[in-house]
Amino acid sequence: MPALGLSEPAAYVVVTTVTAVVWSLLTLGIRIFLRLKVNGPFGLDDAACGATTFLGVVNSSLTLYQIHFGLGKHASELSKSAVERAHFWSWLNNMFFVVALALSIMSVCFLIARIIALQKKVWVAYGIAIATGLWAVVSIFFFAFMCRLPRPWIFAKPAHCIHRWALYASVDAVKAVLELANIAPAGMLCWTLQMPLRPKIQIVATFSIRLL
């Protein structure tokens, strides 16, 4: 990394981002293989999963692009124009990130809807998907106008912006609630099946890993 002229923080960003992209693409590849060879057909959950993987790659690519404008360096080391460009790409990337997260949650909702037999419980899954869509719209609105117009991406002056820590914390808190809401129908589904307790716990634990 030093041979490429990258600072140590930027190098960590590159390694983490590239690893995440490769992992995501491999996971999507396994999902496509399973749908084609084991338990098809494709459904809404697969479409949402494919879309969130695509947007995740876009998000990661924009993150790597930000390194060109100084991501990983202290603002005092950069020119004013470089800082403004870095802020713009970070601002734009936030919105891609929110949509990718929303589609990821919706993918789980549609998966649960696919395997739940009772119609009443199916609407629980779709209700969570609709709530997720509303969360995404509201979050994008706040990110888009987080600072004063006409350049809402310039957050170098905190007095002109929404409190950034509070914004990120509230977005993540609601996301965690939506993830918890997805665990509930998965748990109800497992407990109604005639199967040993251990596999039931494993399935619920697998869905719960998303909270991380």
Short mmCIF file of C-alpha atoms in Angstrom, two decimals:
data_model
loop_
_atom_site.label_atom_id
_atom_site.label_comp_id
_atom_site.label_asym_id
_atom_site.label_seq_id
_atom_site.Cartn_x
_atom_site.Cartn_y
_atom_site.Cartn_z
CA MET A 1 0.00 0.00 0.00
CA PRO A 2 2.76 2.56 0.76
CA ALA A 3 4.15 1.82 -2.72
CA LEU A 4 0.82 3.05 -4.12
CA GLY A 5 1.12 6.28 -2.15
CA LEU A 6 -1.68 5.43 0.29
CA SER A 7 -1.68 6.41 3.92
CA GLU A 8 -2.25 3.69 6.51
CA PRO A 9 -5.94 4.64 7.14
CA ALA A 10 -6.63 4.69 3.39
CA ALA A 11 -4.97 1.28 3.05
CA TYR A 12 -7.31 -0.14 5.70
CA VAL A 13 -10.27 1.29 3.76
CA VAL A 14 -9.06 -0.36 0.53
CA VAL A 15 -8.49 -3.78 2.13
CA THR A 16 -11.81 -3.77 4.00
CA THR A 17 -13.83 -2.52 1.03
CA VAL A 18 -12.34 -4.93 -1.52
CA THR A 19 -12.77 -7.87 0.89
CA ALA A 20 -16.43 -6.95 1.45
CA VAL A 21 -17.11 -6.67 -2.30
CA VAL A 22 -15.54 -10.05 -3.04
CA TRP A 23 -17.46 -11.67 -0.17
CA SER A 24 -20.76 -10.14 -1.32
CA LEU A 25 -20.29 -11.28 -4.92
CA LEU A 26 -19.39 -14.81 -3.82
CA THR A 27 -22.48 -14.93 -1.60
CA LEU A 28 -24.70 -13.77 -4.45
CA GLY A 29 -23.11 -16.37 -6.73
CA ILE A 30 -23.91 -19.12 -4.23
CA ARG A 31 -27.51 -17.87 -3.98
CA ILE A 32 -27.92 -17.92 -7.77
CA PHE A 33 -26.48 -21.45 -7.93
CA LEU A 34 -28.89 -22.67 -5.24
CA ARG A 35 -31.87 -21.13 -7.02
CA LEU A 36 -30.88 -22.71 -10.35
CA LYS A 37 -29.91 -26.16 -9.04
CA VAL A 38 -31.60 -26.75 -5.67
CA ASN A 39 -34.65 -24.72 -4.63
CA GLY A 40 -35.90 -22.42 -7.37
CA PRO A 41 -37.57 -20.49 -8.82
CA PHE A 42 -36.26 -16.97 -8.44
CA GLY A 43 -38.46 -14.58 -6.45
CA LEU A 44 -38.70 -11.03 -5.12
CA ASP A 45 -36.20 -11.88 -2.40
CA ASP A 46 -33.60 -12.80 -5.02
CA ALA A 47 -34.29 -9.63 -7.02
CA ALA A 48 -33.88 -7.49 -3.88
CA CYS A 49 -30.71 -9.38 -2.96
CA GLY A 50 -29.27 -8.84 -6.44
CA ALA A 51 -30.15 -5.12 -6.35
CA THR A 52 -28.64 -4.61 -2.90
CA THR A 53 -25.46 -6.40 -4.00
CA PHE A 54 -25.22 -4.13 -7.05
CA LEU A 55 -25.76 -1.00 -4.96
CA GLY A 56 -23.30 -2.30 -2.37
CA VAL A 57 -20.68 -2.59 -5.11
CA VAL A 58 -21.52 0.96 -6.26
CA ASN A 59 -21.22 2.17 -2.66
CA SER A 60 -17.86 0.43 -2.26
CA SER A 61 -16.62 1.80 -5.59
CA LEU A 62 -17.53 5.33 -4.55
CA THR A 63 -15.71 4.76 -1.27
CA LEU A 64 -12.57 3.72 -3.15
CA TYR A 65 -13.01 6.73 -5.46
CA GLN A 66 -13.05 9.03 -2.42
CA ILE A 67 -9.49 7.96 -1.62
CA HIS A 68 -8.47 9.93 -4.72
CA PHE A 69 -9.86 13.03 -2.95
CA GLY A 70 -8.17 12.39 0.36
CA LEU A 71 -10.24 9.83 2.24
CA GLY A 72 -7.99 8.57 5.03
CA LYS A 73 -6.11 11.85 5.37
CA HIS A 74 -6.63 14.68 7.82
CA ALA A 75 -8.53 17.64 6.37
CA SER A 76 -5.60 19.94 7.21
CA GLU A 77 -3.48 18.04 4.65
CA LEU A 78 -5.95 18.75 1.82
CA SER A 79 -6.85 21.79 -0.22
CA LYS A 80 -10.26 23.41 0.24
CA SER A 81 -11.44 22.18 -3.18
CA ALA A 82 -10.33 18.61 -2.39
CA VAL A 83 -12.22 18.68 0.92
CA GLU A 84 -15.38 19.91 -0.83
CA ARG A 85 -15.15 17.15 -3.46
CA ALA A 86 -14.58 14.56 -0.74
CA HIS A 87 -17.64 15.85 1.13
CA PHE A 88 -19.75 15.67 -2.05
CA TRP A 89 -18.89 12.02 -2.76
CA SER A 90 -19.42 11.09 0.88
CA TRP A 91 -22.81 12.84 0.82
CA LEU A 92 -23.83 11.01 -2.37
CA ASN A 93 -22.53 7.69 -1.05
CA ASN A 94 -24.72 7.93 2.06
CA MET A 95 -27.84 7.75 -0.11
CA PHE A 96 -26.62 4.72 -2.05
CA PHE A 97 -25.81 3.09 1.29
CA VAL A 98 -29.32 3.68 2.69
CA VAL A 99 -31.00 2.21 -0.42
CA ALA A 100 -28.69 -0.82 -0.29
CA LEU A 101 -29.53 -1.38 3.39
CA ALA A 102 -33.26 -1.03 2.71
CA LEU A 103 -33.17 -3.57 -0.12
CA SER A 104 -31.18 -5.91 2.10
CA ILE A 105 -33.92 -5.82 4.76
CA MET A 106 -36.61 -6.19 2.09
CA SER A 107 -34.85 -9.26 0.73
CA VAL A 108 -35.33 -10.94 4.12
CA CYS A 109 -38.98 -9.78 4.23
CA PHE A 110 -39.68 -11.31 0.82
CA LEU A 111 -37.84 -14.50 1.77
CA ILE A 112 -40.03 -14.87 4.87
CA ALA A 113 -43.15 -14.13 2.79
CA ARG A 114 -42.09 -16.83 0.31
CA ILE A 115 -41.88 -19.56 2.96
CA ILE A 116 -44.77 -18.55 5.26
CA ALA A 117 -47.94 -20.42 4.37
CA LEU A 118 -50.55 -18.51 6.43
CA GLN A 119 -51.82 -15.42 4.60
CA LYS A 120 -52.10 -13.30 7.76
CA LYS A 121 -48.43 -13.78 8.54
CA VAL A 122 -47.47 -13.02 4.94
CA TRP A 123 -48.85 -9.50 5.39
CA VAL A 124 -46.62 -9.08 8.44
CA ALA A 125 -43.58 -9.59 6.20
CA TYR A 126 -44.92 -7.21 3.54
CA GLY A 127 -45.77 -4.66 6.24
CA ILE A 128 -42.16 -4.68 7.42
CA ALA A 129 -41.04 -4.23 3.79
CA ILE A 130 -43.31 -1.17 3.41
CA ALA A 131 -42.02 0.28 6.70
CA THR A 132 -38.48 -0.28 5.44
CA GLY A 133 -39.26 1.61 2.24
CA LEU A 134 -40.64 4.54 4.25
CA TRP A 135 -37.53 4.50 6.46
CA ALA A 136 -35.33 4.65 3.36
CA VAL A 137 -37.25 7.61 1.89
CA VAL A 138 -37.10 9.60 5.15
CA SER A 139 -33.41 8.76 5.68
CA ILE A 140 -32.49 9.80 2.13
CA PHE A 141 -34.37 13.08 2.62
CA PHE A 142 -32.43 13.90 5.79
CA PHE A 143 -29.10 12.92 4.21
CA ALA A 144 -29.88 14.91 1.06
CA PHE A 145 -30.63 18.07 3.06
CA MET A 146 -28.35 17.49 6.02
CA CYS A 147 -26.70 20.89 5.52
CA ARG A 148 -27.77 24.30 4.31
CA LEU A 149 -28.58 24.80 0.62
CA PRO A 150 -27.35 25.34 -2.06
CA ARG A 151 -24.52 22.91 -1.18
CA PRO A 152 -25.96 20.48 1.36
CA TRP A 153 -22.87 18.24 1.16
CA ILE A 154 -20.57 20.81 2.81
CA PHE A 155 -20.60 19.73 6.46
CA ALA A 156 -17.42 21.56 7.46
CA LYS A 157 -19.57 24.13 9.30
CA PRO A 158 -21.57 22.23 11.93
CA ALA A 159 -23.76 25.26 12.66
CA HIS A 160 -25.20 24.96 9.13
CA CYS A 161 -25.99 21.23 9.40
CA ILE A 162 -28.12 18.71 11.20
CA HIS A 163 -26.28 17.11 14.11
CA ARG A 164 -24.50 14.34 12.17
CA TRP A 165 -24.02 11.95 15.09
CA ALA A 166 -27.72 12.19 15.99
CA LEU A 167 -28.69 11.63 12.33
CA TYR A 168 -26.56 8.50 11.93
CA ALA A 169 -27.64 7.17 15.34
CA SER A 170 -31.35 7.62 14.59
CA VAL A 171 -31.05 6.01 11.14
CA ASP A 172 -29.21 3.02 12.62
CA ALA A 173 -31.62 2.72 15.55
CA VAL A 174 -34.67 2.48 13.26
CA LYS A 175 -32.82 0.00 11.05
CA ALA A 176 -32.12 -2.17 14.11
CA VAL A 177 -35.84 -2.11 14.99
CA LEU A 178 -36.71 -3.24 11.44
CA GLU A 179 -34.18 -6.05 11.66
CA LEU A 180 -35.68 -7.14 14.99
CA ALA A 181 -39.14 -7.04 13.41
CA ASN A 182 -37.92 -9.50 10.76
CA ILE A 183 -36.68 -11.92 13.42
CA ALA A 184 -40.18 -12.19 14.96
CA PRO A 185 -42.00 -13.79 11.97
CA ALA A 186 -38.98 -16.04 11.36
CA GLY A 187 -39.22 -17.23 14.96
CA MET A 188 -42.99 -17.75 14.73
CA LEU A 189 -42.52 -19.74 11.53
CA CYS A 190 -39.93 -22.03 13.11
CA TRP A 191 -41.93 -22.67 16.26
CA THR A 192 -44.96 -23.85 14.27
CA LEU A 193 -42.94 -26.51 12.42
CA GLN A 194 -42.65 -30.11 13.61
CA MET A 195 -38.89 -30.22 14.12
CA PRO A 196 -36.41 -30.53 17.02
CA LEU A 197 -35.68 -27.49 19.18
CA ARG A 198 -32.02 -27.20 18.19
CA PRO A 199 -32.62 -26.49 14.45
CA LYS A 200 -35.27 -23.92 15.43
CA ILE A 201 -32.77 -22.06 17.60
CA GLN A 202 -30.17 -22.23 14.83
CA ILE A 203 -32.56 -20.68 12.29
CA VAL A 204 -33.55 -17.82 14.61
CA ALA A 205 -29.87 -17.25 15.47
CA THR A 206 -29.03 -17.10 11.76
CA PHE A 207 -31.60 -14.35 11.17
CA SER A 208 -30.36 -12.57 14.32
CA ILE A 209 -26.81 -12.35 12.94
CA ARG A 210 -28.06 -9.53 10.69
CA LEU A 211 -28.22 -7.29 13.76
CA LEU A 212 -24.41 -7.20 13.71
#
